[in-house]
Tab-separated table of C-alpha atoms and ligand atoms in Angstrom:
chain	number	residue	atom	x	y	z
A	1	MET	CA	-12.426	11.694	1.363
A	2	THR	CA	-13.682	8.744	3.491
A	3	ASP	CA	-12.484	7.158	6.285
A	4	GLN	CA	-12.368	3.536	4.781
A	5	ALA	CA	-10.685	5.761	1.495
A	6	VAL	CA	-7.943	6.891	3.210
A	7	PRO	CA	-6.520	3.667	4.321
A	8	ALA	CA	-7.367	1.770	1.082
A	9	ALA	CA	-5.238	4.585	-0.437
A	10	ARG	CA	-2.503	4.098	1.934
A	11	ASP	CA	-2.545	0.428	2.194
A	12	GLU	CA	-2.270	0.515	-1.566
A	13	ALA	CA	0.572	3.695	-1.273
A	14	ARG	CA	2.639	0.398	0.703
A	15	THR	CA	1.601	-2.122	-1.350
A	16	ALA	CA	3.488	-0.069	-4.603
A	17	PRO	CA	6.437	-1.711	-6.192
A	18	ARG	CA	10.006	-1.087	-4.268
A	19	THR	CA	11.629	1.238	-5.420
A	20	PHE	CA	15.382	0.834	-5.607
A	21	GLU	CA	18.233	2.463	-2.908
A	22	THR	CA	18.371	6.491	-3.927
A	23	ASP	CA	22.308	6.433	-3.572
A	24	THR	CA	23.039	4.060	-6.288
A	25	HIS	CA	20.944	5.218	-8.916
A	26	GLN	CA	23.010	7.919	-9.783
A	27	SER	CA	27.291	6.787	-9.860
A	28	PHE	CA	26.977	3.008	-10.732
A	29	LEU	CA	27.467	3.085	-13.813
A	30	ALA	CA	30.509	5.196	-13.242
A	31	TRP	CA	31.638	3.417	-10.627
A	32	ARG	CA	35.627	3.609	-9.780
A	33	ARG	CA	35.864	5.139	-12.709
A	34	PHE	CA	34.413	2.666	-15.480
A	35	PHE	CA	36.277	-0.039	-14.259
A	36	TRP	CA	33.413	-2.784	-15.296
A	37	ALA	CA	32.695	-0.730	-18.491
A	38	LYS	CA	36.388	-1.140	-19.476
A	39	ALA	CA	36.597	-4.542	-18.480
A	40	ALA	CA	33.446	-5.559	-20.354
A	41	SER	CA	35.403	-3.833	-23.556
A	42	ILE	CA	38.458	-5.560	-23.494
A	43	LEU	CA	36.317	-8.414	-23.546
A	44	ILE	CA	34.474	-7.966	-26.806
A	45	LEU	CA	37.318	-6.896	-28.210
A	46	VAL	CA	39.596	-9.761	-28.018
A	47	SER	CA	36.609	-11.914	-28.778
A	48	ALA	CA	35.996	-10.181	-32.142
A	49	ALA	CA	39.414	-9.827	-32.344
A	50	LEU	CA	39.543	-14.145	-32.278
A	51	TYR	CA	36.692	-14.591	-33.808
A	52	GLY	CA	38.324	-12.393	-36.959
A	53	TRP	CA	41.510	-14.112	-37.002
A	54	HIS	CA	39.742	-17.551	-36.271
A	55	HIS	CA	38.775	-18.921	-39.677
A	56	PRO	CA	37.781	-22.792	-39.232
A	57	ILE	CA	36.805	-25.479	-41.390
A	58	PRO	CA	33.662	-24.872	-43.109
A	59	VAL	CA	32.317	-22.155	-40.729
A	60	PRO	CA	32.462	-20.592	-37.526
A	61	ASN	CA	29.976	-22.268	-34.705
A	62	GLY	CA	29.842	-23.284	-31.535
A	63	GLY	CA	31.613	-26.437	-31.848
A	64	THR	CA	34.857	-25.112	-32.493
A	65	TRP	CA	37.535	-24.717	-29.930
A	66	LEU	CA	36.941	-20.958	-30.252
A	67	GLY	CA	33.112	-21.520	-30.369
A	68	TYR	CA	33.110	-23.837	-27.216
A	69	GLY	CA	35.621	-21.311	-25.152
A	70	LEU	CA	33.571	-18.320	-26.218
A	71	GLY	CA	30.159	-20.611	-24.909
A	72	THR	CA	32.307	-21.637	-21.909
A	73	ILE	CA	32.978	-18.063	-20.694
A	74	ALA	CA	28.824	-16.695	-21.598
A	75	ALA	CA	27.325	-19.323	-19.774
A	76	LEU	CA	29.574	-19.087	-16.681
A	77	LEU	CA	28.975	-15.128	-16.932
A	78	ILE	CA	24.860	-15.921	-17.210
A	79	PHE	CA	25.156	-17.491	-14.439
A	80	TRP	CA	27.455	-15.873	-12.248
A	81	LEU	CA	24.985	-12.600	-13.834
A	82	THR	CA	21.734	-14.967	-12.035
A	83	TRP	CA	24.489	-15.903	-8.886
A	84	PHE	CA	24.902	-12.424	-7.352
A	85	GLY	CA	21.920	-10.668	-9.056
A	86	TRP	CA	20.241	-13.038	-5.983
A	87	ARG	CA	22.874	-12.445	-3.384
A	88	LYS	CA	22.645	-8.996	-3.646
A	89	ARG	CA	19.922	-8.679	-1.825
A	90	SER	CA	21.813	-9.449	1.296
A	91	TYR	CA	24.506	-6.707	0.588
A	92	SER	CA	24.097	-4.183	3.084
A	93	ARG	CA	27.224	-1.181	1.647
A	94	ALA	CA	25.971	0.609	-0.786
A	95	GLY	CA	29.623	0.635	-2.774
A	96	ARG	CA	29.587	-2.585	-2.911
A	97	VAL	CA	25.851	-3.035	-4.557
A	98	GLN	CA	27.030	-0.486	-6.738
A	99	GLY	CA	30.026	-2.755	-7.563
A	100	TYR	CA	28.093	-5.251	-8.310
A	101	LEU	CA	24.991	-3.639	-10.140
A	102	SER	CA	28.377	-2.058	-12.726
A	103	ALA	CA	29.486	-5.261	-13.710
A	104	HIS	CA	26.168	-6.864	-13.945
A	105	VAL	CA	25.314	-4.034	-16.206
A	106	TYR	CA	28.391	-4.242	-18.570
A	107	LEU	CA	29.164	-7.729	-18.455
A	108	GLY	CA	25.784	-8.435	-18.756
A	109	LEU	CA	25.460	-6.348	-22.104
A	110	SER	CA	28.629	-8.082	-23.486
A	111	LEU	CA	27.459	-11.103	-24.009
A	112	ILE	CA	25.500	-9.071	-26.637
A	113	VAL	CA	28.775	-10.066	-28.534
A	114	VAL	CA	30.627	-12.966	-26.112
A	115	ALA	CA	27.214	-15.046	-26.913
A	116	THR	CA	26.297	-14.525	-30.725
A	117	LEU	CA	30.158	-14.451	-32.042
A	118	HIS	CA	30.115	-18.346	-30.116
A	119	THR	CA	26.840	-19.438	-32.334
A	120	GLY	CA	29.209	-18.292	-35.743
A	121	PHE	CA	25.544	-16.478	-36.317
A	122	GLN	CA	24.106	-20.147	-37.069
A	123	PHE	CA	20.548	-19.717	-35.926
A	124	GLY	CA	17.696	-22.180	-36.369
A	125	TRP	CA	14.468	-23.270	-34.707
A	126	ASN	CA	15.442	-25.206	-32.101
A	127	VAL	CA	16.535	-25.064	-28.096
A	128	HIS	CA	20.186	-23.274	-28.702
A	129	THR	CA	18.279	-21.043	-30.576
A	130	LEU	CA	15.675	-20.213	-27.765
A	131	ALA	CA	18.278	-20.182	-24.831
A	132	TYR	CA	19.567	-16.812	-27.559
A	133	ALA	CA	16.692	-15.325	-27.622
A	134	LEU	CA	15.845	-15.290	-24.257
A	135	MET	CA	19.262	-14.365	-23.369
A	136	MET	CA	18.654	-11.158	-25.542
A	137	LEU	CA	15.055	-10.812	-23.783
A	138	VAL	CA	17.008	-10.651	-20.337
A	139	ILE	CA	20.155	-7.852	-21.638
A	140	ALA	CA	16.995	-5.829	-23.275
A	141	SER	CA	14.577	-5.551	-20.011
A	142	GLY	CA	17.644	-5.163	-18.290
A	143	LEU	CA	18.798	-2.462	-20.246
A	144	PHE	CA	15.583	-0.465	-19.740
A	145	GLY	CA	15.783	-1.185	-16.021
A	146	VAL	CA	18.849	0.460	-15.988
A	147	ILE	CA	17.981	3.902	-18.107
A	148	THR	CA	14.389	3.570	-15.663
A	149	TYR	CA	17.170	3.927	-12.365
A	150	VAL	CA	19.122	6.637	-14.375
A	151	ARG	CA	16.195	8.733	-15.425
A	152	TYR	CA	13.164	8.133	-12.948
A	153	PRO	CA	14.932	8.942	-9.480
A	154	THR	CA	15.327	12.408	-10.407
A	155	LEU	CA	11.410	12.998	-12.211
A	156	MET	CA	9.735	11.194	-9.176
A	157	THR	CA	12.191	14.037	-6.897
A	158	GLU	CA	10.650	16.532	-9.113
A	159	ASN	CA	7.021	15.341	-8.570
A	160	ARG	CA	7.540	14.418	-5.038
A	161	ARG	CA	8.793	17.851	-4.305
A	162	GLY	CA	10.010	16.945	-0.904
A	163	MET	CA	6.475	14.814	-0.215
A	164	THR	CA	5.952	11.588	1.514
A	165	THR	CA	3.666	9.335	0.722
A	166	GLN	CA	2.556	9.797	3.954
A	167	GLN	CA	2.118	13.820	3.401
A	168	PHE	CA	0.132	12.836	-0.338
A	169	LEU	CA	-2.156	11.142	1.805
A	170	SER	CA	-2.882	13.995	4.486
A	171	ARG	CA	-2.775	16.689	2.568
A	172	ILE	CA	-5.074	14.679	0.287
A	173	ALA	CA	-7.059	13.845	3.483
A	174	THR	CA	-7.229	17.169	4.824
A	175	LEU	CA	-8.456	18.999	1.662
A	176	ASP	CA	-11.116	16.488	1.310
A	177	GLY	CA	-12.199	17.456	4.348
A	178	GLU	CA	-12.082	20.730	4.658
A	179	ALA	CA	-13.827	21.142	0.889
A	180	ARG	CA	-16.850	18.555	2.584
A	181	GLN	CA	-17.062	20.960	5.163
A	182	VAL	CA	-17.473	24.302	2.787
A	183	ALA	CA	-20.027	22.028	0.567
A	184	MET	CA	-22.192	21.643	3.008
A	185	SER	CA	-22.537	25.949	3.164
A	186	LEU	CA	-23.301	25.792	-0.391
A	187	SER	CA	-26.435	23.697	-1.260
A	188	ASP	CA	-27.654	20.222	-0.968
A	189	GLU	CA	-26.582	19.205	-4.456
A	190	ILE	CA	-23.337	20.910	-4.094
A	191	ALA	CA	-22.371	18.744	-0.959
A	192	GLN	CA	-23.929	15.444	-2.428
A	193	VAL	CA	-21.600	15.772	-5.440
A	194	VAL	CA	-18.601	16.995	-2.661
A	195	ALA	CA	-18.834	14.055	-0.141
A	196	GLN	CA	-19.696	11.752	-3.376
A	197	ALA	CA	-15.888	12.708	-4.917
A	198	SER	CA	-14.839	11.829	-1.387
A	199	GLN	CA	-16.201	8.286	-0.924
A	200	GLU	CA	-14.775	7.388	-4.391
A	201	THR	CA	-11.615	9.040	-4.000
A	202	ARG	CA	-9.116	6.177	-5.119
A	203	VAL	CA	-4.977	6.127	-6.165
A	204	GLY	CA	-3.177	2.962	-7.314
A	205	GLY	CA	-5.391	0.200	-8.276
A	206	SER	CA	-4.831	-2.081	-10.825
A	207	VAL	CA	-1.292	-2.388	-13.020
A	208	TRP	CA	-2.339	-1.244	-16.029
A	209	ARG	CA	-4.273	1.954	-13.762
A	210	GLN	CA	-0.715	2.526	-12.057
A	211	LEU	CA	1.472	2.245	-15.061
A	212	SER	CA	-0.580	4.597	-16.847
A	213	GLY	CA	-0.408	7.091	-13.742
A	214	ARG	CA	-4.126	9.121	-14.496
A	215	ASP	CA	-7.401	7.742	-13.924
A	216	PRO	CA	-9.901	9.048	-16.489
A	217	ASN	CA	-13.034	8.266	-14.196
A	218	CYS	CA	-11.059	10.419	-11.188
A	219	ALA	CA	-14.265	10.785	-8.954
A	220	THR	CA	-12.675	14.240	-7.895
A	221	ALA	CA	-12.334	16.040	-11.758
A	222	ALA	CA	-15.382	14.999	-12.384
A	223	ALA	CA	-16.914	16.666	-9.229
A	224	LEU	CA	-15.108	20.087	-10.080
A	225	GLY	CA	-16.402	20.073	-13.029
A	226	CYS	CA	-19.892	20.066	-12.124
A	227	VAL	CA	-19.204	21.978	-8.875
A	228	GLN	CA	-18.146	24.932	-11.121
A	229	ASP	CA	-21.642	24.452	-13.155
A	230	LEU	CA	-23.259	24.810	-9.749
A	231	VAL	CA	-21.569	28.175	-7.999
A	232	ARG	CA	-22.546	29.995	-11.027
A	233	ASN	CA	-26.203	29.541	-9.416
A	234	LEU	CA	-25.339	30.634	-5.535
A	235	PRO	CA	-26.857	33.617	-4.431
A	236	PRO	CA	-24.279	36.405	-4.125
A	237	GLU	CA	-23.959	36.135	-0.391
A	238	LEU	CA	-22.420	32.681	-1.097
A	239	ALA	CA	-20.354	33.380	-4.017
A	240	ALA	CA	-16.999	33.535	-1.996
A	241	ASN	CA	-17.744	30.094	-0.549
A	242	GLY	CA	-18.014	28.804	-3.828
A	243	ARG	CA	-14.705	30.195	-5.314
A	244	ALA	CA	-12.931	28.316	-2.085
A	245	LEU	CA	-14.550	25.693	-2.554
A	246	LEU	CA	-13.040	25.639	-6.339
A	247	VAL	CA	-9.957	26.115	-5.137
A	248	LEU	CA	-9.510	23.278	-2.684
A	249	LEU	CA	-10.721	20.811	-4.953
A	250	SER	CA	-8.615	22.164	-7.652
A	251	GLN	CA	-5.840	21.757	-4.653
A	252	LYS	CA	-7.071	17.931	-4.534
A	253	VAL	CA	-7.319	17.014	-8.038
A	254	GLU	CA	-3.640	18.203	-8.592
A	255	PHE	CA	-2.443	16.332	-5.155
A	256	LEU	CA	-4.150	13.130	-6.239
A	257	ARG	CA	-2.507	13.858	-10.047
A	258	ARG	CA	0.919	14.132	-8.250
A	259	MET	CA	0.536	10.939	-6.334
A	260	ARG	CA	-0.835	9.227	-9.344
A	261	ARG	CA	2.648	9.840	-11.186
A	262	ASP	CA	4.198	9.193	-8.597
A	263	ILE	CA	2.752	5.490	-8.432
A	264	GLN	CA	3.146	5.182	-11.991
A	265	TYR	CA	7.201	6.030	-11.685
A	266	LYS	CA	7.757	3.007	-8.682
A	267	ALA	CA	5.415	1.279	-11.269
A	268	ILE	CA	7.591	1.547	-14.323
A	269	MET	CA	10.807	1.113	-12.257
A	270	ASP	CA	9.653	-1.827	-11.163
A	271	ILE	CA	7.827	-3.791	-14.172
A	272	TRP	CA	10.529	-4.458	-15.982
A	273	LEU	CA	11.961	-6.852	-13.625
A	274	TYR	CA	8.877	-9.028	-13.827
A	275	VAL	CA	10.264	-9.901	-17.440
A	276	HIS	CA	13.976	-9.776	-16.239
A	277	VAL	CA	13.906	-12.815	-13.205
A	278	PRO	CA	11.320	-15.323	-14.789
A	279	MET	CA	12.993	-14.971	-18.358
A	280	THR	CA	16.327	-15.576	-16.120
A	281	PHE	CA	14.785	-18.937	-15.066
A	282	ALA	CA	13.388	-19.808	-18.070
A	283	LEU	CA	17.203	-18.775	-20.272
A	284	LEU	CA	18.829	-21.457	-17.321
A	285	ALA	CA	16.641	-24.049	-18.642
A	286	ALA	CA	17.367	-23.585	-22.011
A	287	LEU	CA	20.434	-23.124	-21.732
A	288	THR	CA	21.208	-26.340	-19.374
A	289	ALA	CA	19.151	-28.337	-22.417
A	290	HIS	CA	21.201	-26.628	-24.840
A	291	ILE	CA	24.593	-27.698	-23.141
A	292	VAL	CA	23.606	-30.921	-22.321
A	293	SER	CA	22.383	-31.584	-26.462
A	294	VAL	CA	25.333	-30.935	-27.388
A	295	PHE	CA	27.337	-32.989	-25.089
A	296	PHE	CA	25.254	-35.280	-26.076
A	297	TYR	CA	25.494	-35.509	-30.043
A	298	PHE	CA	29.130	-33.994	-30.314
B	1	HEM	C1	29.498	-24.472	-21.296
B	1	HEM	C2	28.369	-23.317	-22.507
B	1	HEM	C3	28.462	-23.718	-24.180
B	1	HEM	C4	28.827	-24.785	-25.100
B	1	HEM	C5	29.806	-25.858	-24.318
B	1	HEM	C6	27.959	-24.718	-26.438
B	1	HEM	C7	28.596	-25.601	-27.419
B	1	HEM	C8	27.235	-25.096	-28.476
B	1	HEM	C9	28.097	-26.113	-29.498
B	1	HEM	C10	28.652	-27.444	-29.485
B	1	HEM	C11	27.282	-25.526	-30.706
B	1	HEM	C12	27.413	-26.533	-31.893
B	1	HEM	C13	26.149	-26.665	-32.183
B	1	HEM	C14	25.727	-26.882	-33.612
B	1	HEM	O1	26.821	-26.309	-34.716
B	1	HEM	O2	24.996	-27.674	-33.800
B	1	HEM	C15	26.610	-24.457	-29.770
B	1	HEM	C16	26.272	-23.305	-30.779
B	1	HEM	C17	24.859	-22.971	-30.661
B	1	HEM	N1	25.329	-22.380	-29.060
B	1	HEM	FE1	26.395	-23.148	-27.717
B	1	HEM	N2	27.357	-23.539	-25.886
B	1	HEM	C18	27.544	-22.849	-24.664
B	1	HEM	C19	26.797	-21.822	-24.455
B	1	HEM	C20	25.726	-21.261	-24.982
B	1	HEM	C21	24.943	-19.870	-24.782
B	1	HEM	C22	25.619	-19.373	-23.313
B	1	HEM	C23	24.165	-19.463	-25.309
B	1	HEM	C24	23.605	-18.500	-25.604
B	1	HEM	C25	22.706	-18.145	-24.886
B	1	HEM	C26	24.613	-20.049	-26.756
B	1	HEM	C27	23.672	-20.784	-27.902
B	1	HEM	C28	23.866	-20.874	-28.761
B	1	HEM	C29	23.631	-21.015	-30.412
B	1	HEM	C30	22.111	-20.006	-30.926
B	1	HEM	C31	23.963	-21.815	-31.602
B	1	HEM	C32	23.883	-22.105	-32.692
B	1	HEM	C33	22.732	-23.222	-32.925
B	1	HEM	C34	22.788	-23.873	-34.397
B	1	HEM	O3	23.432	-24.152	-34.993
B	1	HEM	O4	21.265	-24.179	-34.693
B	1	HEM	N3	25.119	-21.343	-26.313
B	1	HEM	N4	26.321	-24.489	-28.897
B	2	HEM	C1	21.828	-12.770	-19.215
B	2	HEM	C2	21.838	-11.679	-18.541
B	2	HEM	C3	21.756	-11.455	-17.412
B	2	HEM	C4	21.124	-11.908	-16.224
B	2	HEM	C5	20.797	-13.600	-16.230
B	2	HEM	C6	20.548	-11.043	-15.033
B	2	HEM	C7	19.608	-11.827	-14.140
B	2	HEM	C8	19.525	-11.022	-12.977
B	2	HEM	C9	18.846	-11.576	-11.661
B	2	HEM	C10	18.706	-12.509	-11.378
B	2	HEM	C11	18.826	-10.105	-11.063
B	2	HEM	C12	18.329	-10.310	-9.779
B	2	HEM	C13	16.910	-9.670	-9.177
B	2	HEM	C14	16.290	-8.976	-8.395
B	2	HEM	O1	16.814	-8.683	-7.540
B	2	HEM	O2	14.884	-9.492	-7.726
B	2	HEM	C15	18.701	-9.045	-11.753
B	2	HEM	C16	18.816	-7.702	-11.532
B	2	HEM	C17	19.654	-7.026	-11.978
B	2	HEM	N1	19.918	-6.774	-13.141
B	2	HEM	FE1	20.467	-8.404	-14.386
B	2	HEM	N2	20.106	-9.776	-15.447
B	2	HEM	C18	21.095	-10.027	-16.598
B	2	HEM	C19	21.420	-9.166	-17.873
B	2	HEM	C20	21.524	-7.650	-17.440
B	2	HEM	C21	22.124	-6.514	-17.824
B	2	HEM	C22	22.730	-6.352	-19.843
B	2	HEM	C23	21.017	-5.229	-17.698
B	2	HEM	C24	21.691	-3.938	-17.758
B	2	HEM	C25	21.986	-3.616	-18.978
B	2	HEM	C26	20.982	-5.849	-16.034
B	2	HEM	C27	20.264	-4.932	-15.383
B	2	HEM	C28	19.962	-5.181	-13.974
B	2	HEM	C29	19.861	-4.497	-12.781
B	2	HEM	C30	20.147	-3.093	-13.170
B	2	HEM	C31	19.732	-5.220	-11.711
B	2	HEM	C32	19.256	-4.884	-10.863
B	2	HEM	C33	17.682	-4.830	-10.256
B	2	HEM	C34	17.347	-4.674	-8.371
B	2	HEM	O3	17.754	-5.187	-8.209
B	2	HEM	O4	16.039	-3.944	-8.208
B	2	HEM	N3	20.661	-6.968	-15.912
B	2	HEM	N4	19.494	-9.346	-13.022
């Protein structure tokens, strides 16, 4: 690995997507014995019961008293979820963040029922249905996010096996240095292959590269294949060094593989926010248009 490649890899690792606070991963769904899950269930049941009991003429829709009631609750929830989604960043206590997230997730999910009943299942190609579709997109991306928060921290811990990003990088750099040293003692051709792999060692990169968790053009993996062929032709006195080089390159390939996977996990834990947050703003705009337009025409 070259001197330029090490800081480059370090920079990419530093700018890797942010992760969520580790201690909030596990327990926010069960916060205070599923307090918010119960609260959201009550909201869903009461809304469904009222909807079943209510028989407006001609059909259920957003314009009945229940329609207005459910619409108002849904809109208030959306504004609250947005506001507290934002405020959460300033909360310092882990317990408070957990409570917030728990409420955010369960009340957010309850919107699927509350807002749908508000519409009376009257959908069309209009701004009202656009607001509804955007809300569903925000909810679906949020659900994806929660699944990653529950699943990925464990996978990350297993993959890292106690190592930090810094330790990964220095281990790769050490293996790289050792491989270059051993390669120089073997032959010019091998030394050149290993030096080139060193110069072209990269982790991170484009969003797609990070999300894939692989590099099909990994220079070290290619070098390993090449060196495997070349060491066969070495004189017997260099065979031991040849084998040592293969071990070093294999270890480097393995560390690179684990580091790319680590970056992949972080990228997946972040990517959904690129839907969740912008779609929240689109939703707020469409919802405002919906509310203004119904007050205009009713
Ligand atoms: C203060 C909050 C709200 C008020 C006052 C309100 C009001 C209304 C009214 C009066 C209607 C009947 C319109 C008609 O029959 O043409 C309606 C329908 C509808 N609302 Fe709302 N709404 C609110 C919140 C929401 C929310 C949060 C959503 C979803 C994100 C939503 C989605 C819809 C949809 C999809 C319809 C059906 C439109 C159609 O008939 O084609 N509304 N709303
Ligand atoms: C229409 C409903 C929703 C709105 C308007 C909304 C809005 C937001 C906003 C504005 C944030 C702050 C993002 C940031 O920190 O940059 C956020 C965070 C979050 N949302 Fe939602 N959300 C909704 C529903 C949901 C649902 C249903 C779930 C899960 C099932 C969910 C899961 C999350 C999670 C896990 C975060 C925390 C992200 C983090 O700080 O790392 N959201 N949401």
